[in-house]
Tab-separated table of C-alpha atoms in Angstrom:
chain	number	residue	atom	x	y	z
W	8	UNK	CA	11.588	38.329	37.472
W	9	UNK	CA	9.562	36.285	40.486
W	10	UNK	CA	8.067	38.364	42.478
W	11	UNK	CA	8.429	38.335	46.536
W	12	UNK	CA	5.223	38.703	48.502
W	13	UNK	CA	5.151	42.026	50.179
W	14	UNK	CA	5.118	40.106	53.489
W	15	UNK	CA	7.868	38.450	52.797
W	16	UNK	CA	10.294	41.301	51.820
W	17	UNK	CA	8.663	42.975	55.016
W	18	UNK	CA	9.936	40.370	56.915
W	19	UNK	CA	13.026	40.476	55.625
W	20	UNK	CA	13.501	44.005	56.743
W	21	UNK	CA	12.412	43.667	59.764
W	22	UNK	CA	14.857	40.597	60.372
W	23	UNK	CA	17.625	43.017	58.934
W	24	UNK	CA	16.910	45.906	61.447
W	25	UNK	CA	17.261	42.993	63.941
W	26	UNK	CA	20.558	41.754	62.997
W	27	UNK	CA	21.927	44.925	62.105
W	28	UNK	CA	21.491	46.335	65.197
W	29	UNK	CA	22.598	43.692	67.485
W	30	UNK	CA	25.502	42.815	65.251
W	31	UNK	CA	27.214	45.460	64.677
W	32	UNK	CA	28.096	46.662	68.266
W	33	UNK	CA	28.387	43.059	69.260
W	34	UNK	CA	31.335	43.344	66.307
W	35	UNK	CA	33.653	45.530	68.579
W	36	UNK	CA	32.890	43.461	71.616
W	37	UNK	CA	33.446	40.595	70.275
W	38	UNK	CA	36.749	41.932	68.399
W	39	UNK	CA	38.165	43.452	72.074
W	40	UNK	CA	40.473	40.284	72.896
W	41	UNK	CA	42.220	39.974	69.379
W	42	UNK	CA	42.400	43.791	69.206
W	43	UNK	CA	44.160	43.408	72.594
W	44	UNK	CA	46.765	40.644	71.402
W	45	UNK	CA	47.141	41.988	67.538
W	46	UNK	CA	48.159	45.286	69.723
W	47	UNK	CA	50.168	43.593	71.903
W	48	UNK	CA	51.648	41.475	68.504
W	49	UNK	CA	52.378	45.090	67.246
W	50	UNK	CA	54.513	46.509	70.039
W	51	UNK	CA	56.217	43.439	71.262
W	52	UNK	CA	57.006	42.076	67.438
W	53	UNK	CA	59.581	45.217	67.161
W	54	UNK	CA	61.244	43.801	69.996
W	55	UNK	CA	62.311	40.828	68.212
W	56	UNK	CA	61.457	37.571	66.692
W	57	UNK	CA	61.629	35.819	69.480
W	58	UNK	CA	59.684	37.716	71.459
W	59	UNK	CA	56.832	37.327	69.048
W	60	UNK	CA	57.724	33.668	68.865
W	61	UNK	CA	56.977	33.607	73.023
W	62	UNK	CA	53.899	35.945	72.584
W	63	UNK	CA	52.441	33.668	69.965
W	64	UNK	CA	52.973	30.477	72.555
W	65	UNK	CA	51.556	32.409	75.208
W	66	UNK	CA	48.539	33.791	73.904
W	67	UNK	CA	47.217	30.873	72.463
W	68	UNK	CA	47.819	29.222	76.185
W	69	UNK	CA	46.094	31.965	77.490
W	70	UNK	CA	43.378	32.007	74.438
W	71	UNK	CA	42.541	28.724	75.394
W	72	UNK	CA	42.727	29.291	79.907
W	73	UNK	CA	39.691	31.614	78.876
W	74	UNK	CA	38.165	30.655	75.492
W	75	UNK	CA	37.005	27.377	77.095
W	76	UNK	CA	34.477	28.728	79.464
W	77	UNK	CA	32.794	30.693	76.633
W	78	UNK	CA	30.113	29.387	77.286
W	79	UNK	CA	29.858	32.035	80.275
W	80	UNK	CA	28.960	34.484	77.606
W	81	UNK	CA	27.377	32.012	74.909
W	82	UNK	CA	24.751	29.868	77.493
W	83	UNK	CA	23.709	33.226	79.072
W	84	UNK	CA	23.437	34.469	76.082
W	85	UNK	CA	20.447	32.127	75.050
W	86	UNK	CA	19.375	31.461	78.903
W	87	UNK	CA	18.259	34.814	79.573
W	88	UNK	CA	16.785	35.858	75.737
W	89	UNK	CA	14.260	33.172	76.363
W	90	UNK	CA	13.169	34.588	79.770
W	91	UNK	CA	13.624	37.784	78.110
W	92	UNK	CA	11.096	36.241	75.175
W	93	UNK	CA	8.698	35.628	77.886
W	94	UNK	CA	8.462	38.257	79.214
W	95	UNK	CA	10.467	37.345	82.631
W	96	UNK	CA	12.681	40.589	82.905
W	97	UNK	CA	13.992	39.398	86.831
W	98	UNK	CA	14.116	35.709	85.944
W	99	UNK	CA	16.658	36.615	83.194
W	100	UNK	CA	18.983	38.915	85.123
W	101	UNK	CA	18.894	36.803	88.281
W	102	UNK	CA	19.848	33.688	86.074
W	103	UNK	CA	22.416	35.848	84.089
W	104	UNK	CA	24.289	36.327	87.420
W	105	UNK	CA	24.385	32.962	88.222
W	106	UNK	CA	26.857	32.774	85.277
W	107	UNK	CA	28.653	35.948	86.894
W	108	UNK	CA	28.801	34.396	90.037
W	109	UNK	CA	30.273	30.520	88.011
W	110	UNK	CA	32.643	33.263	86.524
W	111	UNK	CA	34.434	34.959	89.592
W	112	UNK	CA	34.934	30.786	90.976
W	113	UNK	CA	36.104	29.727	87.731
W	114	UNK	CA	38.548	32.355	86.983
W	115	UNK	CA	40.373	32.294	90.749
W	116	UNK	CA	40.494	28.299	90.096
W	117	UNK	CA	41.996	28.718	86.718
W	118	UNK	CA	44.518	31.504	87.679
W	119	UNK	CA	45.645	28.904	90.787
W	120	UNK	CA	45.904	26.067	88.077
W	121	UNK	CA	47.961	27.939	85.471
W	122	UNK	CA	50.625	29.542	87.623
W	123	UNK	CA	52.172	26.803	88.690
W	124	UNK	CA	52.165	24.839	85.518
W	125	UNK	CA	53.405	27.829	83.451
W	126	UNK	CA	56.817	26.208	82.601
W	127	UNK	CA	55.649	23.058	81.637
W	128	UNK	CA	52.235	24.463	79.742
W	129	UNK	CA	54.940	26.283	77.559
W	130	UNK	CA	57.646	23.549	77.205
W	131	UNK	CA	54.408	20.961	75.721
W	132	UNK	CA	54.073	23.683	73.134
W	133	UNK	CA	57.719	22.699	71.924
W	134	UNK	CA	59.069	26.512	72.588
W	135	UNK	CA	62.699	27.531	71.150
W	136	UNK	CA	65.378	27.793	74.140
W	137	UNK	CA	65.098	31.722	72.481
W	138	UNK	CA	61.077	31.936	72.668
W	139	UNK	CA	60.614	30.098	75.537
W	140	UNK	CA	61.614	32.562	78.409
W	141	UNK	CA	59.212	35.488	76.928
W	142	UNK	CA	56.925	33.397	76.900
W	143	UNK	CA	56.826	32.002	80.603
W	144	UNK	CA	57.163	35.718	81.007
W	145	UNK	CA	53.849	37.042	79.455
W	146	UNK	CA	52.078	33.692	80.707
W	147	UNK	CA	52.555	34.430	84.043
W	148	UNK	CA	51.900	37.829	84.035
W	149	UNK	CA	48.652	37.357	82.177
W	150	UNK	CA	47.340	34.709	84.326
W	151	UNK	CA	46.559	37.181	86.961
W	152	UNK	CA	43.793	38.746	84.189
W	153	UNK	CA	41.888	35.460	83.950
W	154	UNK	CA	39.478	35.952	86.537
W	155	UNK	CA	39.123	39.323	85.096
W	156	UNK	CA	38.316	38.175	81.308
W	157	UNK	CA	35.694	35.525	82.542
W	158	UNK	CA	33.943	38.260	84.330
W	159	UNK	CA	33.699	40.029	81.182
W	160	UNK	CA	32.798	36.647	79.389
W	161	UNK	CA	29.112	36.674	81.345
W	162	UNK	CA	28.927	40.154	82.092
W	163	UNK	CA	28.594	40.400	78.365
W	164	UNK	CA	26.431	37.013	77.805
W	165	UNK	CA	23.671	38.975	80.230
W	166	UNK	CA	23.736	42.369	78.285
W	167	UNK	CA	23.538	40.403	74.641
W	168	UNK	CA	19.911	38.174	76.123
W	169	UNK	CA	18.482	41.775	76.818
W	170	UNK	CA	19.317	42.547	73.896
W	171	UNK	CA	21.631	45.148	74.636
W	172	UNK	CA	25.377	45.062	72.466
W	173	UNK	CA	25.671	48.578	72.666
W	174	UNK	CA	27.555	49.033	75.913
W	175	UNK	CA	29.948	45.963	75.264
W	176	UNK	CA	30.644	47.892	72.560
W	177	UNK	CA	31.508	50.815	74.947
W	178	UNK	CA	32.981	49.053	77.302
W	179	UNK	CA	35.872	47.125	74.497
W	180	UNK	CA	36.317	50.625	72.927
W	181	UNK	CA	37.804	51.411	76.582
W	182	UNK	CA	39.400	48.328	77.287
W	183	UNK	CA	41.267	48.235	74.080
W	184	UNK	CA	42.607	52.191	73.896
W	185	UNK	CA	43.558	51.360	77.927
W	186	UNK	CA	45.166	48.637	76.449
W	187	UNK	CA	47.020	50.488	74.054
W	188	UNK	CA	48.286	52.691	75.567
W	189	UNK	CA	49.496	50.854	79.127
W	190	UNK	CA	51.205	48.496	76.686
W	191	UNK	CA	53.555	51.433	75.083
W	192	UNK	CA	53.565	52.983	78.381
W	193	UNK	CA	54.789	50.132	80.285
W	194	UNK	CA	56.903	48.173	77.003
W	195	UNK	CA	59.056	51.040	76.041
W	196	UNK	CA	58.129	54.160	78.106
W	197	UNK	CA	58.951	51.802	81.792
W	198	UNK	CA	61.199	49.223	79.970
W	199	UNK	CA	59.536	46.324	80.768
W	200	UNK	CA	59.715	44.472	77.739
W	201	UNK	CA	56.847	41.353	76.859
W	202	UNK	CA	56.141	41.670	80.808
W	203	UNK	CA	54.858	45.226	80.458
W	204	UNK	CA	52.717	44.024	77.375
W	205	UNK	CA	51.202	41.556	79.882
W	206	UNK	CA	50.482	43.844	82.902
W	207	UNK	CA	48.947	46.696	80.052
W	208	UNK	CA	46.356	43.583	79.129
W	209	UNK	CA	45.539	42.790	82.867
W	210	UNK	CA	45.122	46.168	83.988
W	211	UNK	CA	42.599	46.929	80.721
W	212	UNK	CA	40.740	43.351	81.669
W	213	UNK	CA	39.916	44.539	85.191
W	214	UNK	CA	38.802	47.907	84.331
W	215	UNK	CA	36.533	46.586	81.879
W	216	UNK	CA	35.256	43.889	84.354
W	217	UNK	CA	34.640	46.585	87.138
W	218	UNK	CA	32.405	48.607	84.240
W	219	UNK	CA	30.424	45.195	83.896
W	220	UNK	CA	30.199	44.860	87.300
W	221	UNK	CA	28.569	48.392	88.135
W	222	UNK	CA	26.083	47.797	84.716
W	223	UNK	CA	24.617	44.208	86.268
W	224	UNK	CA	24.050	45.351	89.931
W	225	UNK	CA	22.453	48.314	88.895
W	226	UNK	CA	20.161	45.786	86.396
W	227	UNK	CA	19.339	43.782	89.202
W	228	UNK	CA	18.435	46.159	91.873
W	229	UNK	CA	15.913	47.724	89.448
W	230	UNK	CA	14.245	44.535	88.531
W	231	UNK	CA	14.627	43.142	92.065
W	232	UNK	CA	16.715	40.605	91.239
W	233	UNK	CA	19.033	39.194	94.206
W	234	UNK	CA	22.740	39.587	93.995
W	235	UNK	CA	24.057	37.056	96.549
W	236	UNK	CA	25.130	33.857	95.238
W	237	UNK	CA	23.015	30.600	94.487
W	238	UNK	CA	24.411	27.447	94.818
W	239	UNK	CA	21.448	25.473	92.914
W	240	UNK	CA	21.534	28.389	89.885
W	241	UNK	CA	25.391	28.208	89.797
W	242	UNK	CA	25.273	24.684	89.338
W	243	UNK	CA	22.486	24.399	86.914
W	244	UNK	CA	24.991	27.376	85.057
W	245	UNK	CA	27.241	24.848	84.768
W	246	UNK	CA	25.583	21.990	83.606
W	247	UNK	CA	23.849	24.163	80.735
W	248	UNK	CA	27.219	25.164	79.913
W	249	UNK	CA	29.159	21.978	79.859
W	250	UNK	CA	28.384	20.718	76.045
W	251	UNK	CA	29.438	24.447	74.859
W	252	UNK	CA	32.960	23.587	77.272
W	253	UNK	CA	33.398	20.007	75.576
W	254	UNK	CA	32.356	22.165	72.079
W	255	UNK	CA	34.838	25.024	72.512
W	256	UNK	CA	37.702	22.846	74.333
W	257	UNK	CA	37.921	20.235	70.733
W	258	UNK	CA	37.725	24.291	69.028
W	259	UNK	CA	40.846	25.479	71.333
W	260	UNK	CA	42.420	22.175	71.186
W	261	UNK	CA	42.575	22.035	67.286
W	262	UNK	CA	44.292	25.900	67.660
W	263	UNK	CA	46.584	24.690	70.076
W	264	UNK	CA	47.913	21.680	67.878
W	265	UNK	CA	47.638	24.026	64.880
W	266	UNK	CA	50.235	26.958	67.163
W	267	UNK	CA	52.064	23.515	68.032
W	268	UNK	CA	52.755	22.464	64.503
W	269	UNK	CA	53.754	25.604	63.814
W	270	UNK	CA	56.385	25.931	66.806
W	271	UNK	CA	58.432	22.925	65.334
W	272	UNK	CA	58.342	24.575	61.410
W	273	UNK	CA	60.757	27.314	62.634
W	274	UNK	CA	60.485	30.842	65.121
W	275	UNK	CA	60.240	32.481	61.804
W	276	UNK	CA	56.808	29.965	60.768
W	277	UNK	CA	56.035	30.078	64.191
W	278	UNK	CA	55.747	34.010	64.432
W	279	UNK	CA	54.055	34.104	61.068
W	280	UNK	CA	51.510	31.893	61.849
W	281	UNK	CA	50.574	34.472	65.346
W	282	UNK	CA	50.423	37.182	62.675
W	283	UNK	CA	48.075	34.723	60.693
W	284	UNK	CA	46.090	33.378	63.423
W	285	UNK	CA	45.365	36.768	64.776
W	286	UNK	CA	43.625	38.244	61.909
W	287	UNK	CA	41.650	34.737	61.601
W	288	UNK	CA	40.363	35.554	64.953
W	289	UNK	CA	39.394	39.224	64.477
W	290	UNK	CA	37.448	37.544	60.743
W	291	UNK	CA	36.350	34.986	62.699
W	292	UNK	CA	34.491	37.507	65.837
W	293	UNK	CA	33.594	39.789	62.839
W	294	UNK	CA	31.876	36.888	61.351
W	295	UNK	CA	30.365	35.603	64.738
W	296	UNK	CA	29.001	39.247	65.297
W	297	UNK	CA	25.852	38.224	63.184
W	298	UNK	CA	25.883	34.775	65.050
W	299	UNK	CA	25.491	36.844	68.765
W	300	UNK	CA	22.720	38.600	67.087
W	301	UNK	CA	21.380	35.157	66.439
W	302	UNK	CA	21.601	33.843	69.759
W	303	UNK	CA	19.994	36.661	71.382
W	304	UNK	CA	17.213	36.896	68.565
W	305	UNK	CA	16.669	33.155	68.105
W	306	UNK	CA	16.541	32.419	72.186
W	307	UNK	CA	13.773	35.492	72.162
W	308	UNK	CA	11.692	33.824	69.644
W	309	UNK	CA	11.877	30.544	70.956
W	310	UNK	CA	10.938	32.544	74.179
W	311	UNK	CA	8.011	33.427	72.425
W	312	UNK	CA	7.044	30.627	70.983
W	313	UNK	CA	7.309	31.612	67.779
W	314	UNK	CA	9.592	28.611	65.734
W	315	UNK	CA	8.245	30.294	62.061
W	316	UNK	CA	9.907	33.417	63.034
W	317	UNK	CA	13.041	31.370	64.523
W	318	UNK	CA	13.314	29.493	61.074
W	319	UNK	CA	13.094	32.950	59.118
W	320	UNK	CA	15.801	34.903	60.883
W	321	UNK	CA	17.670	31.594	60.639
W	322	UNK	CA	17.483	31.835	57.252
W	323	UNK	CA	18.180	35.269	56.635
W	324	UNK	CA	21.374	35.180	59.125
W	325	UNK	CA	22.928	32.561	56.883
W	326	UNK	CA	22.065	34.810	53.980
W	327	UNK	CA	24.008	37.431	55.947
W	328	UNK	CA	27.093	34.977	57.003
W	329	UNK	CA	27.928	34.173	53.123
W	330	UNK	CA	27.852	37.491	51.706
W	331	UNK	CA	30.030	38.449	54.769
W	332	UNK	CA	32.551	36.125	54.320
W	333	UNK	CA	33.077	37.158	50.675
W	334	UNK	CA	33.707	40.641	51.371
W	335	UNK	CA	36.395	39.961	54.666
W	336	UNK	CA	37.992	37.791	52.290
W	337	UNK	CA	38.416	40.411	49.509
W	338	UNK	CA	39.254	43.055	52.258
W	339	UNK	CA	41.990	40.177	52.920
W	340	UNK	CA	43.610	39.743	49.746
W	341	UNK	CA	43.928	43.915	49.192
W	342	UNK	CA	45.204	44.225	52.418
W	343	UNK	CA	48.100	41.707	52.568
W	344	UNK	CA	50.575	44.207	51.288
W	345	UNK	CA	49.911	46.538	54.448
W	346	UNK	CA	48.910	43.695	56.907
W	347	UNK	CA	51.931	41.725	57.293
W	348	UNK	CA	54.891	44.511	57.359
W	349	UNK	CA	52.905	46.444	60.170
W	350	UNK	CA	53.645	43.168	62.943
W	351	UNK	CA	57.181	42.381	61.694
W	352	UNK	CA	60.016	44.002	59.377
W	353	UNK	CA	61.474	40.250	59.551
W	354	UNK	CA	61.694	39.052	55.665
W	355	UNK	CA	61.786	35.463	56.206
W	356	UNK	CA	58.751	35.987	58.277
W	357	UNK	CA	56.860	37.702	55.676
W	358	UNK	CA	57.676	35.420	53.264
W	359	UNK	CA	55.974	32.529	55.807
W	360	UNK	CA	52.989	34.571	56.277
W	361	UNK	CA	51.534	35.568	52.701
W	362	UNK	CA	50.626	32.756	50.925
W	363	UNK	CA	48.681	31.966	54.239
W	364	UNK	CA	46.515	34.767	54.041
W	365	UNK	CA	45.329	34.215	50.872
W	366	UNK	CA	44.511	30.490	52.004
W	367	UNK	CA	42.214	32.044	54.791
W	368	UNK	CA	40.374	34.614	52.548
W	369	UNK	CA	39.358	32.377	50.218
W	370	UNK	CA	38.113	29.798	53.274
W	371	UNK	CA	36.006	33.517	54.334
W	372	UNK	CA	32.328	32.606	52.634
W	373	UNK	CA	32.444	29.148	54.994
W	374	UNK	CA	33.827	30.649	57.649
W	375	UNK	CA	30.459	32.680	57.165
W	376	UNK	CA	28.105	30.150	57.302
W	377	UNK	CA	30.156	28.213	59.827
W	378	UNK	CA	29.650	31.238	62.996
W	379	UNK	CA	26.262	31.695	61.961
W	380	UNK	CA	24.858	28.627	62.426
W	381	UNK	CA	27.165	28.008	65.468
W	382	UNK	CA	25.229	30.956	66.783
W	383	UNK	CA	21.771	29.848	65.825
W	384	UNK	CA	22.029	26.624	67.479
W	385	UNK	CA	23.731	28.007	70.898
W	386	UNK	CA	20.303	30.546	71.031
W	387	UNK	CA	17.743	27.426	70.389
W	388	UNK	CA	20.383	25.690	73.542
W	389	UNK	CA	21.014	22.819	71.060
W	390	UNK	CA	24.527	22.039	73.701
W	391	UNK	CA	24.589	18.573	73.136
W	392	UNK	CA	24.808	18.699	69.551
W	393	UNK	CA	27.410	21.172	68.971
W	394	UNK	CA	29.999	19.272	71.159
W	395	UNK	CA	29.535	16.004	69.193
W	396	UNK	CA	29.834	18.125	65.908
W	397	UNK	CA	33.238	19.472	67.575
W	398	UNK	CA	34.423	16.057	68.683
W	399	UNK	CA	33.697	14.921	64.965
W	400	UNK	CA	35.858	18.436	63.244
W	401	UNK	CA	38.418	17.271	66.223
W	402	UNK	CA	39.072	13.597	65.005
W	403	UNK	CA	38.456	14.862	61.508
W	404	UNK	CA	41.529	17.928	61.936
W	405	UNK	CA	44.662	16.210	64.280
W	406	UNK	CA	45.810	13.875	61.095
W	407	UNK	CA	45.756	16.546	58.695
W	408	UNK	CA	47.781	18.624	60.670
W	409	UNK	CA	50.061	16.005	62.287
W	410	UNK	CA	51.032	15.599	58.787
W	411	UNK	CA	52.409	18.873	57.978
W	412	UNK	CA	55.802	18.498	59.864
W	413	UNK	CA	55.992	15.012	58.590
W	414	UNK	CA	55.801	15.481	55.159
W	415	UNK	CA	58.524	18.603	55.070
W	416	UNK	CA	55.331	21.067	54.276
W	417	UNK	CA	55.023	24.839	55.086
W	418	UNK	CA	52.915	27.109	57.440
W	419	UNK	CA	50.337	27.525	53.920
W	420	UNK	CA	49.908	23.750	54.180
W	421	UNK	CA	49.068	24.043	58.032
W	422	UNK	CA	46.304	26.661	57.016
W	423	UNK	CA	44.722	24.319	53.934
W	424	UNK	CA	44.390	22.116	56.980
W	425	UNK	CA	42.777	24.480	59.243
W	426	UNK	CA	40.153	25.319	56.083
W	427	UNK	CA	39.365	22.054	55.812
W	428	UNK	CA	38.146	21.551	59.028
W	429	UNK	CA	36.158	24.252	58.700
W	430	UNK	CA	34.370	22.712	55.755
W	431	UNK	CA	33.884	20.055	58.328
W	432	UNK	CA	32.181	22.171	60.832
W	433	UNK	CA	29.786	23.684	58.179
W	434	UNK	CA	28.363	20.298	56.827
W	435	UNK	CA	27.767	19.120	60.491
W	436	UNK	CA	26.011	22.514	61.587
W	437	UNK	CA	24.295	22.331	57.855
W	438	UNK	CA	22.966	18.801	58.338
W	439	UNK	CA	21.606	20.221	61.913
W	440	UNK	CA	19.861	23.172	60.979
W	441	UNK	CA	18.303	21.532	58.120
W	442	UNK	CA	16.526	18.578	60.190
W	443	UNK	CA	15.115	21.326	62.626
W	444	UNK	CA	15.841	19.201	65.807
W	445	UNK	CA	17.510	22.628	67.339
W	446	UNK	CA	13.359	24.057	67.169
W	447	UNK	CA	12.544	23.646	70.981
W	448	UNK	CA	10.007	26.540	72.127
W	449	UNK	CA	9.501	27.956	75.798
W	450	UNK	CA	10.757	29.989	78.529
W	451	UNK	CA	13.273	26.887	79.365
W	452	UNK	CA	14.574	24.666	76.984
């Protein structure tokens, strides 16, 4: 048996303590938005196929509004744990709300955009003349959250550098019972069909945003931190962000061809594959849990100084990532019987749906590695390399996909597809990590 160095397995438990307890509130923050569409899949998939059909449309248009400026949460994330690493407590809040600040101008910009292009956003997606109405419908309606959700987005990035996932955690648990509820409230108990689903969602989003908001201003006045508005921090914001935008646009764009494909395989495939897609996302945030705790710990050693001790929790998160992976995709396979029947009585949708899940558990373990090392590169601010990675998985995904239709195959084909690009991902995040190019120490990258 070798024998590990008392050091070492010291190390290791001190790395665990770490993870464990940034990562596992950060799970139900980071699970909030696909908590708030599998409940709104629930109530509005008894309404009807088609309804789903339009909800699945919808929410991946409005997955992708939001999901693109991630980088709200994700460059904040790192920007302030290596002030935070230095010991720069005002620095870091007073650069976190620069984000805040990028977030309230983004989000009125994007809700402007979207409402006006609604009809034709959804038509590109290749909507039935059945699914296409209830989906304008819940697109509209949700647009008004946007500048909500990308408050949250930074709000949350700010919290996670200081180390802090605990009250995103509180603040989703409220968001997504508020959600819950307005949605059966306003679907069934007012009769407002997909609309009410959409109004329960925005309502949720702003109440959540207005916690955030009272958390950060009373952060900043007690570290002195100034609340008004700087032009020069909001733009530098930006321009930290913009590799993780050109990163997490070639992410949304493969999802949106993926939901696009699907849409001309049939409402049935189409509906099946929202069912699908949403349980990929809540693996995929449980996954990227452990990868949040590795931005916030990896941007506080690099902080520090310290690239040994960014190397060993590097190490031990990927550790952490695989053995993850194989137990959501066990929890996967068991579950299939119970999963699929709760968001649709709809046989021919069932039947589209199963074989798919079994595609994505086994596709779990490099999922896994995939989110972790995603997350250890965004702490160490490697931008620049993890949109050329993306652009790479991009190129690498649209002909696999584009062939699905083509060839007369199935929603399970679309999802072999959407694993393979994954195995993309992880050799070009693999190949990174291992050179140790991302290793850049200091307050500032």
């Amino acid at each position: 048996m070798t024998h590990v160095p008392a050091t070492t397995k010291a190390a290791r438990r001190r790395h665990d303590r770490e993870i464990v307890t940034l990562a596992v509130p950060a799970f139900g923050a980071l699970v909030a938005e696909p908590l708030f569409l599998m409940a709104d899949s629930a109530i509005v998939g008894h309404l009807g196929t088609a309804q789903l059909a339009g909800l699945a449309i919808a929410s991946a248009l409005l997955l992708t509004a939001v999901s693109i400026f991630v980088f709200l949460a994700y460059a904040t994330t790192a920007a302030v744990a290596r002030k935070v690493g230095a010991g720069d407590l005002a620095g870091a809040i007073r650069q976190g709300l620069d984000g805040v600040w990028l977030a309230v101008f983004l989000g009125i910009a994007v809700t402007a955009l979207t409402l006006p292009t609604a009809p034709a956003l959804v038509s590109l997606f290749g909507a039935s003349d059945t699914a296409a109405p209830y989906a304008l419908t819940y697109l509209r309606v949700s647009a008004v959250g946007i500048p909500a959700m990308l408050i949250v987005l930074a709000a949350t990035g700010i919290l996670r550098g200081l180390q802090n996932t605990k009250t995103p955690l509180y603040v989703a648990i409220g968001g997504f019972l508020a959600n819950a509820v307005l949605n059966v409230v306003l679907v069934y108990g007012a009769g407002l069909g997909i609309a009410g689903s959409a109004w329960g969602t925005v309502i949720a989003q702003y109440g959540m945003a207005a916690v955030y908001g009272y958390v950060v201003v009373r952060g900043a006045r007690t570290h002195g931190a100034s609340l008004r508005p700087d032009a020069a921090g909001i733009r530098a914001s930006a321009w930290a962000g913009a590799p993780l935008l050109v990163r997490t646009l070639s992410l949304r764009l493969i999802l949106m061809i993926a939901t696009a494909v699907a849409a001309r395989l049939g409402d049935a495939e189409v509906a099946a594959h929202q069912i699908i897609l949403n349980l990929w996302s809540l693996l995929a945030f449980g996954l990227d849990a452990i990868a949040i705790a590795g931005q916030a710990i990896i941007g506080r050693y690099l902080g520090a100084n310290d690239a040994e001790g960014a190397k060993a929790v590097c190490r031990r998160m990927v550790e952490w990532g695989v053995v993850s992976g194989v137990v959501l995709g066990a929890l996967v396979v068991l579950s299939r019987p119970l999963y699929i029947p709760l968001f649709s009585s709809d046989p021919a949708v069932q039947t589209a749906a199963l074989p798919a899940l079994i595609v994505i558990a086994l596709a779990q373990p490099i999922c896994g590695i995939v989110f972790v090392l995603d997350g250890v590169l965004m702490g160490a601010g490697d931008g620049p390399y993890l949109a050329g990675a993306m652009l790479i998985t991009l190129v690498a995904f649209v002909p696999m996909a584009l062939l699905v239709p083509v060839l007369g195959w199935g929603l399970t084909a679309l999802w072999v597809a959407m694993s393979l690009m994954m195995a993309v991902r992880m050799l070009t995040l693999w190949w990174r990590s291992r050179s140790g190019r991302w290793i850049v120490t200091g307050a500032t990258r």
